[in-house]
mmCIF file of C-alpha atoms in Angstrom:
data_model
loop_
_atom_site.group_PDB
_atom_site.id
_atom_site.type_symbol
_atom_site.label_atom_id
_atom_site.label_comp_id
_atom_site.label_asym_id
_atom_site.label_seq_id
_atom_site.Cartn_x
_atom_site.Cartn_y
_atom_site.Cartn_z
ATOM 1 C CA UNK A 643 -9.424 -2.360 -24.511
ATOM 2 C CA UNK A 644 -7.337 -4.131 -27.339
ATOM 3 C CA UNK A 645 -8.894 -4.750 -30.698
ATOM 4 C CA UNK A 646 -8.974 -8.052 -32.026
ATOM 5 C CA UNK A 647 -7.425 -7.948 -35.535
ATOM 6 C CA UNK A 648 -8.708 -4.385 -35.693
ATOM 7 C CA UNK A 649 -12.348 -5.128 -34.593
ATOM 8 C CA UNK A 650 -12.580 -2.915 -31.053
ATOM 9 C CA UNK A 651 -15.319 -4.153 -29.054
ATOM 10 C CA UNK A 652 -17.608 -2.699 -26.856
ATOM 11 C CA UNK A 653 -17.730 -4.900 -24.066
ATOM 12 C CA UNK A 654 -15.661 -7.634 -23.061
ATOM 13 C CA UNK A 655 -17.748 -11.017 -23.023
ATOM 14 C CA UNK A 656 -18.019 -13.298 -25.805
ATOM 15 C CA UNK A 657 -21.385 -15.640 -25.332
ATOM 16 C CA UNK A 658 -21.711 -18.963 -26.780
ATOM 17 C CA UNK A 659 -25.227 -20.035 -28.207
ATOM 18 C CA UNK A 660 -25.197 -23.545 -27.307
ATOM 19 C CA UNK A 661 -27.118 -25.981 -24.786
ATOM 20 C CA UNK A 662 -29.828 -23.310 -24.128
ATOM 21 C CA UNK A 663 -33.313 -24.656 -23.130
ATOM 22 C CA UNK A 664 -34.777 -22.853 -25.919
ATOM 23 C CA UNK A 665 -34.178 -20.623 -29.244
ATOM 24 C CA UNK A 666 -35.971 -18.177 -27.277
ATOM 25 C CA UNK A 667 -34.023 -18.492 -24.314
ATOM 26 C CA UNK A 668 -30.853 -17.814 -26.295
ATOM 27 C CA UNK A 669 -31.863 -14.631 -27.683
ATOM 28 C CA UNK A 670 -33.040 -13.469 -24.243
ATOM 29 C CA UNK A 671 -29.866 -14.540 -22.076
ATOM 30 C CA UNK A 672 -27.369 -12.839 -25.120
ATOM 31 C CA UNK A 673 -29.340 -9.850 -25.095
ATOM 32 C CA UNK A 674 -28.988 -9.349 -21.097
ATOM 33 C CA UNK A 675 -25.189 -10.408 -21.035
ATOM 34 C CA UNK A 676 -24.574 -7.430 -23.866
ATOM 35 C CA UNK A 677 -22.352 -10.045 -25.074
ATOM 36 C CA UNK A 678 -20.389 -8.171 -28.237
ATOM 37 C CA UNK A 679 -19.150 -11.622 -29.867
ATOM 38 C CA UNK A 680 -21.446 -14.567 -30.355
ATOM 39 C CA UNK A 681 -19.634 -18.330 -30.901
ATOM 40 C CA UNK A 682 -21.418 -20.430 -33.185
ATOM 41 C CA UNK A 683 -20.419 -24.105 -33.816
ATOM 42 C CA UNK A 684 -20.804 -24.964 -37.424
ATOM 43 C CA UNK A 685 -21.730 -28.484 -36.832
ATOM 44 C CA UNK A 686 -24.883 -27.308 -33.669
ATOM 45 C CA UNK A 687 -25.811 -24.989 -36.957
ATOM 46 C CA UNK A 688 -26.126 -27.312 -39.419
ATOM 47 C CA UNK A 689 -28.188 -29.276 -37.325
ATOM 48 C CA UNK A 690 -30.573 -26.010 -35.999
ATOM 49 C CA UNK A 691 -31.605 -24.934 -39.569
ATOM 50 C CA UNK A 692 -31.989 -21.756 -40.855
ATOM 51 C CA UNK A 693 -34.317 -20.293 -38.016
ATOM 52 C CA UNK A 694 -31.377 -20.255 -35.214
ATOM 53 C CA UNK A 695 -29.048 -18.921 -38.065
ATOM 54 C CA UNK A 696 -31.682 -15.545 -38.144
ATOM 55 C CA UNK A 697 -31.612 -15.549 -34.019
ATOM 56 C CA UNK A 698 -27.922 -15.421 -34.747
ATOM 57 C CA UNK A 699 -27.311 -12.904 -37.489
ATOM 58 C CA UNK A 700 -30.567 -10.720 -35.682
ATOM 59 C CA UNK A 701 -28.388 -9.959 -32.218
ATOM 60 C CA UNK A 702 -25.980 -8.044 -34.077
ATOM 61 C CA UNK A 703 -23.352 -8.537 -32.983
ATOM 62 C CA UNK A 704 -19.845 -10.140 -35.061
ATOM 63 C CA UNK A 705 -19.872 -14.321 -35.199
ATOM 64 C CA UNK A 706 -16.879 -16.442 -33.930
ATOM 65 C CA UNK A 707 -17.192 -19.974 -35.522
ATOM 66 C CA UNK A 708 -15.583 -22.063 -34.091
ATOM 67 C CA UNK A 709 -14.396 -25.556 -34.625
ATOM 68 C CA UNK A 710 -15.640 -27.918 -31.871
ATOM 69 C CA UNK A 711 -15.259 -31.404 -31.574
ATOM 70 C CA UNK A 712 -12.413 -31.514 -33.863
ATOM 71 C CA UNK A 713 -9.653 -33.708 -32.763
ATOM 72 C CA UNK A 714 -6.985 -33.153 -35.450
ATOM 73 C CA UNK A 715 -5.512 -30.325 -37.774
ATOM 74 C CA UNK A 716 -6.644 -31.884 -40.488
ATOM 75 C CA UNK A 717 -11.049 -31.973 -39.401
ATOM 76 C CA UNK A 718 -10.242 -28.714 -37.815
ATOM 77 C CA UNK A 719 -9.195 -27.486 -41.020
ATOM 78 C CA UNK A 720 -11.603 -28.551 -43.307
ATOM 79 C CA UNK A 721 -14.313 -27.339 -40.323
ATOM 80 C CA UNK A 722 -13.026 -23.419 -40.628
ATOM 81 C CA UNK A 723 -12.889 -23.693 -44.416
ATOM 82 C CA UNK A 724 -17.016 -24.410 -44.336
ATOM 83 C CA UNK A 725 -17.546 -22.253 -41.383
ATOM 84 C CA UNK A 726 -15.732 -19.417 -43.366
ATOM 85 C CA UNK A 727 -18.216 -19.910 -46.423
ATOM 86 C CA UNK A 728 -21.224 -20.367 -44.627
ATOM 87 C CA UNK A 729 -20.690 -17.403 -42.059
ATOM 88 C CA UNK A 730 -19.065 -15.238 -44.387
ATOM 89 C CA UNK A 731 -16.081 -14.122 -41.944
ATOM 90 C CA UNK A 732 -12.432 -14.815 -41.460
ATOM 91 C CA UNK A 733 -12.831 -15.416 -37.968
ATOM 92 C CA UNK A 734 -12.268 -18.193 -36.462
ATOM 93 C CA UNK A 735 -12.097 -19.918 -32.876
ATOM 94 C CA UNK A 736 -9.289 -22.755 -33.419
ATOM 95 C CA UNK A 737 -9.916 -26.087 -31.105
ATOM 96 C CA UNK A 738 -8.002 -29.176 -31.578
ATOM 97 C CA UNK A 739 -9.191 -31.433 -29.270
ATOM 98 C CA UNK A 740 -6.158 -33.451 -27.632
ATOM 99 C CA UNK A 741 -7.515 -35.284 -25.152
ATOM 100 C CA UNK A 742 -10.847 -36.629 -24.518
ATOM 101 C CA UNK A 743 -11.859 -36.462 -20.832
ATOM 102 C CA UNK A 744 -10.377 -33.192 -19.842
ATOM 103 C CA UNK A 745 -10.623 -32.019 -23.203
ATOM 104 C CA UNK A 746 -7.275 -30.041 -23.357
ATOM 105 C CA UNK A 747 -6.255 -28.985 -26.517
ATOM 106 C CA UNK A 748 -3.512 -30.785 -28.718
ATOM 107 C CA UNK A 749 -0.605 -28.449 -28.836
ATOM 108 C CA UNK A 750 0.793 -30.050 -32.027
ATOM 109 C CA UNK A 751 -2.322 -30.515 -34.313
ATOM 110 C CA UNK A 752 -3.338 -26.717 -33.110
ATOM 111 C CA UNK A 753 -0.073 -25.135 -33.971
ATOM 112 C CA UNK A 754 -0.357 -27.106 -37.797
ATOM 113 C CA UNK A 755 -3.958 -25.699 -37.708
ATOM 114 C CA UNK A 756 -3.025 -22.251 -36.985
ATOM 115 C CA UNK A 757 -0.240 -21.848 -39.472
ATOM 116 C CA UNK A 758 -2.204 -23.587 -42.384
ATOM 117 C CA UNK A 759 -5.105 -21.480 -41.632
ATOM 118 C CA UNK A 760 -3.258 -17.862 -41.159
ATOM 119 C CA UNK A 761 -1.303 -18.647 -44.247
ATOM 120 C CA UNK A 762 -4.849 -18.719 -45.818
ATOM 121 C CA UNK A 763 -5.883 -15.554 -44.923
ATOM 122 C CA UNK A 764 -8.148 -16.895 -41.834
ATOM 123 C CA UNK A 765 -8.020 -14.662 -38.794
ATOM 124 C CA UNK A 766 -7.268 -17.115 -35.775
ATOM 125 C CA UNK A 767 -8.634 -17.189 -32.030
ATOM 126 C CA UNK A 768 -6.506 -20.329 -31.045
ATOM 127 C CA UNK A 769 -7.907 -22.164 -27.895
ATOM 128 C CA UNK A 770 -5.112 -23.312 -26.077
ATOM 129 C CA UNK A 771 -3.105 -23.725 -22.515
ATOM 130 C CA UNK A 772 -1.222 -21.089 -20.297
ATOM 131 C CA UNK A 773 1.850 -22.336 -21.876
ATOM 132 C CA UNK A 774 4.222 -19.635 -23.044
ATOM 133 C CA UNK A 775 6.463 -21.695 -25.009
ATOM 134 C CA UNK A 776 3.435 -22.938 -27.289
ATOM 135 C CA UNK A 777 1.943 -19.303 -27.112
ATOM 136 C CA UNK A 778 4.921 -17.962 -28.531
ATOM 137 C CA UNK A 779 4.691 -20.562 -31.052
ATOM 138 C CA UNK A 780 1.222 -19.725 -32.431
ATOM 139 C CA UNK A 781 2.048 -16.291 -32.609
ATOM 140 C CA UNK A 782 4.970 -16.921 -34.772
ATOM 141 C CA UNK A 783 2.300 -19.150 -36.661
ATOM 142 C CA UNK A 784 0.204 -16.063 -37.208
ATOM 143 C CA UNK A 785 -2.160 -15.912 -34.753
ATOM 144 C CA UNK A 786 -2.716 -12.318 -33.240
ATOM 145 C CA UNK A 787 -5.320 -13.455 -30.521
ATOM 146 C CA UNK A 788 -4.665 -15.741 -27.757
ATOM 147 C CA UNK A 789 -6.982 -17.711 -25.682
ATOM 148 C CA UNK A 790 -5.889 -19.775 -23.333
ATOM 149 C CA UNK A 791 -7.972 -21.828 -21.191
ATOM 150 C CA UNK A 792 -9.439 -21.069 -17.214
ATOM 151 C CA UNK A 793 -10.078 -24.629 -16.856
ATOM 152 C CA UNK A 794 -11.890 -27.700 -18.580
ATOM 153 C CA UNK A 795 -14.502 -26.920 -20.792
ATOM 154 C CA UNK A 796 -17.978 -27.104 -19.109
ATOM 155 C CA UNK A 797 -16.315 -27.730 -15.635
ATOM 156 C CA UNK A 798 -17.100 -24.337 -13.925
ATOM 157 C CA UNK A 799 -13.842 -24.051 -12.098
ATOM 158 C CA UNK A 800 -12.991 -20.506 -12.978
ATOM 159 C CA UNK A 801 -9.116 -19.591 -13.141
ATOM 160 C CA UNK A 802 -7.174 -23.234 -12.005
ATOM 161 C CA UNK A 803 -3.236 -21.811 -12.434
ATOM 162 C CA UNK A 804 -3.348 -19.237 -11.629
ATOM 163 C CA UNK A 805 0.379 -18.526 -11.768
ATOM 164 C CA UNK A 806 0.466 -19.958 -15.173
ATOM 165 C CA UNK A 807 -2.262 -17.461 -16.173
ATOM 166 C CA UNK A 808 -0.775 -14.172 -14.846
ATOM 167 C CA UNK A 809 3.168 -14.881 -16.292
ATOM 168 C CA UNK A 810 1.687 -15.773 -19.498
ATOM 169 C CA UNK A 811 -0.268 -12.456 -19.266
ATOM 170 C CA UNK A 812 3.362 -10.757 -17.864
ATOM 171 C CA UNK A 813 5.448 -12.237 -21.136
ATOM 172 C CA UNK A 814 3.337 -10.948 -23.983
ATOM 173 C CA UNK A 815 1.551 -7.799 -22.412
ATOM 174 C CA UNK A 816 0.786 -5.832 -26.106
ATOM 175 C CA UNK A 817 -1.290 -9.547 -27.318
ATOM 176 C CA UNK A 818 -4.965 -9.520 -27.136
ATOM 177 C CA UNK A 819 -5.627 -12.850 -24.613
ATOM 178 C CA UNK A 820 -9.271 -13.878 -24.229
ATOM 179 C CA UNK A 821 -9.980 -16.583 -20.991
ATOM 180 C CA UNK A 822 -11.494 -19.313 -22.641
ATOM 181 C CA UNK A 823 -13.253 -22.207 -21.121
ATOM 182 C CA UNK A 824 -13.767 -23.247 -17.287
ATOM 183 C CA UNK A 825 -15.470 -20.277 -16.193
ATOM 184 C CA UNK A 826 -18.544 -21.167 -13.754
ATOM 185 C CA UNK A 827 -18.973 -17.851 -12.029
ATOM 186 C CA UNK A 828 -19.575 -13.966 -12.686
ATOM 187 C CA UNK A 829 -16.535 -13.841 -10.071
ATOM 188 C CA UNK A 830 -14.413 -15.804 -11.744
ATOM 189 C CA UNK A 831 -15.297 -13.309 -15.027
ATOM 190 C CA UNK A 832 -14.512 -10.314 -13.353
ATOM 191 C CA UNK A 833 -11.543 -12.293 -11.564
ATOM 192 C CA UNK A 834 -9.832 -12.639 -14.938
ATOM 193 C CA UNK A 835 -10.296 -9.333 -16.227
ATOM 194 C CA UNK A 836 -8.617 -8.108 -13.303
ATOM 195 C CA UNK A 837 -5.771 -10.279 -13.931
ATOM 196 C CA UNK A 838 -5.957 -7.785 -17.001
ATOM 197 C CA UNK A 839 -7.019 -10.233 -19.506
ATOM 198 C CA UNK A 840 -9.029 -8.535 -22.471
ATOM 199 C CA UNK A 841 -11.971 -10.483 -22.825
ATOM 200 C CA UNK A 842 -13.781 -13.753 -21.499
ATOM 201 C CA UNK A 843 -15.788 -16.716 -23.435
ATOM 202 C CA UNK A 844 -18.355 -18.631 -21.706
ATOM 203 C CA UNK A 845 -21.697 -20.675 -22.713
ATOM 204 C CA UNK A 846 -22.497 -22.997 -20.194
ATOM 205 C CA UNK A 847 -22.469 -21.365 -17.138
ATOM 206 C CA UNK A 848 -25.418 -19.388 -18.769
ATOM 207 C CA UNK A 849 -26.936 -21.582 -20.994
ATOM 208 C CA UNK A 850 -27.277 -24.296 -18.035
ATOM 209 C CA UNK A 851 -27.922 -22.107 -15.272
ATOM 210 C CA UNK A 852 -31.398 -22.429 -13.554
ATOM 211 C CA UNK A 853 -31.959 -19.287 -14.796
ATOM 212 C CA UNK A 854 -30.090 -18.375 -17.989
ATOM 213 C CA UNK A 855 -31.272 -14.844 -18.584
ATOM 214 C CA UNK A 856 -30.670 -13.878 -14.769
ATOM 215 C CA UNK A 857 -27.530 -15.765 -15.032
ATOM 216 C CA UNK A 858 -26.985 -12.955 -18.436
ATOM 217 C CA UNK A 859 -27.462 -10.351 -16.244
ATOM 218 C CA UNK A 860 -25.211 -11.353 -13.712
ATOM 219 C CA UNK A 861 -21.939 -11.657 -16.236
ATOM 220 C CA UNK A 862 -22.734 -8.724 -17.524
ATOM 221 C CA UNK A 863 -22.354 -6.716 -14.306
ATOM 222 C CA UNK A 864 -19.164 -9.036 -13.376
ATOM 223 C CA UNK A 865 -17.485 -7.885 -16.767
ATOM 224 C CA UNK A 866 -17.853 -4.643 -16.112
ATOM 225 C CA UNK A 867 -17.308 -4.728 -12.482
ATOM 226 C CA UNK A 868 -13.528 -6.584 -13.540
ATOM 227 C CA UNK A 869 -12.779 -3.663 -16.083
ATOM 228 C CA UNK A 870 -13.416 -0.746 -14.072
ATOM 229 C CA UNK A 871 -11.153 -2.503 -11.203
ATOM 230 C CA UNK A 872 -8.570 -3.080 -13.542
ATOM 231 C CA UNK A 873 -8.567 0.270 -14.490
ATOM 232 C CA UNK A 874 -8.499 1.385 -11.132
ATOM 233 C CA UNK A 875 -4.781 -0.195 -9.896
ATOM 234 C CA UNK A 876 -6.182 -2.431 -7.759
ATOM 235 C CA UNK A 877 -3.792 -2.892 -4.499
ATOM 236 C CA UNK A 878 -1.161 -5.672 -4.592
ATOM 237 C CA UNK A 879 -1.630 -8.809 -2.293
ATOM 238 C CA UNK A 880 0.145 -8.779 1.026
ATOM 239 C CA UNK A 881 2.386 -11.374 3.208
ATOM 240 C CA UNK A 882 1.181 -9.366 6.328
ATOM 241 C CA UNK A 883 -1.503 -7.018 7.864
ATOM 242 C CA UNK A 884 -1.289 -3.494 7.671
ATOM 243 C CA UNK A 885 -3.152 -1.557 9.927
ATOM 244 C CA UNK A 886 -5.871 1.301 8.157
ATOM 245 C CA UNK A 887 -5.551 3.142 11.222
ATOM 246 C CA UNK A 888 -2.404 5.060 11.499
ATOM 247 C CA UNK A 889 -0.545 4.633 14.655
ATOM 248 C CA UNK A 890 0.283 8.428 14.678
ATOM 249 C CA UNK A 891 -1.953 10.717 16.584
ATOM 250 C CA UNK A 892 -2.950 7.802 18.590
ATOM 251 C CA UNK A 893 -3.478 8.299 22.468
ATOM 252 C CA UNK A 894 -0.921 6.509 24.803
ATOM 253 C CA UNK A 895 -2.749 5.339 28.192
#
């Protein structure tokens, strides 16, 4: 597995810590998942007090701010510069918010974000499309980590291109590319790993499942489940059947 800006991790799911039913809940469900990266929003923090900041720093595990609900380079900015004091890390997960319903992220404000913020030392996780023309960009920008969408945030609808997904994997193959958003399923987990993507980011699909420590569980198994058959070669798709019975040998009536 790839390192992200020389931090190897131990398992491949990153776990958000938002919308749970309860602080208690939250530890529970991250400690199932064996999530190795927690996200942490710095404006749900602020509001959660110091308690949920002790559930956070108590898993363990490193801390991805990130900078939700920011809708231009500017806010998102100013967000990471706080986030970078008050979590003590140069981390940072990058979201400028372009447009408000599907919430897909605004190619130009995130690209000013992500060289501003490299040039200051920060260590970006940019959140943005399958596009390879802008990932190309951000990487020029300074970004070593790319993490391009599965589909809508909070929308559940696993991998929606597909195509655009696996050629941007194809066109920069040594880059450490995290699926971020979208993701519904522990299929659609295991589904992008794989596609041989390095990592996957989810909260709601445990954090607003019926049963968010069962839900845990269940990622955690998919994760694993994706790496080992990406290790394994898994067989290319076919256009036609191929029988698993060989024809030779067979008797001739």
């Amino acid at each position: 597995m790839r390192d992200f800006y020389g931090t190897a991790l131990a398992n491949p799911l990153m776990l958000g810590t938002a919308q749970y039913p309860s602080p208690a809940v939250l530890e529970a469900a991250f400690r199932a998942s064996g999530a190795a990266v927690a996200t942490v929003s710095l404006r749900r923090e602020a509001g959660q007090g110091q308690s949920f900041w002790q559930i956070i720093k108590g898993l363990g595990v490193p801390v991805l701010p990130n900078t939700a609900g920011c809708h231009s380079a500017r806010e998102a900015i100013t967000t990471a510069q706080m986030a970078r004091e008050l979590f003590e890390t140069n981390w940072i997960k990058l979201e400028v918010i372009g447009h408000a319903d599907t919430l897909q992220p605004d190619p130009f404000g995130l690209l000013q974000a992500t060289e501003a913020l490299a040039a200051d030392g920060f260590e970006v996780f940019p959140y943005t499309t399958e596009d390879q023309v802008l990932a190309a960009r951000l990487l020029d920008a300074g970004a070593k980590v790319l993490m391009p969408w599965g589909a809508p945030i909070g929308s559940g609808l696993g991998l929606n291109n597909r195509y655009g997904l696996r050629t941007l994997r194809a066109a920069f193959p040594d880059v450490p590319m995290v699926i971020d958003a979208g993701l519904g399923l522990p299929s659609h987990a295991a589904d992008a790993l794989e596609m041989g993507f390095d990592a996957v980011l989810l909260n709601t699909a445990v954090a607003q499942a019926g049963d968010p420590v069962a839900m845990a569980r269940a990622f955690a198994l998919a994760v694993q489940a994706g790496v080992v058959a990406r290790r394994a070669d898994p067989m290319a798709p076919r256009d036609m059947a191929k029988p698993s019975t060989p024809v030779l040998g067979k008797a001739w009536l």
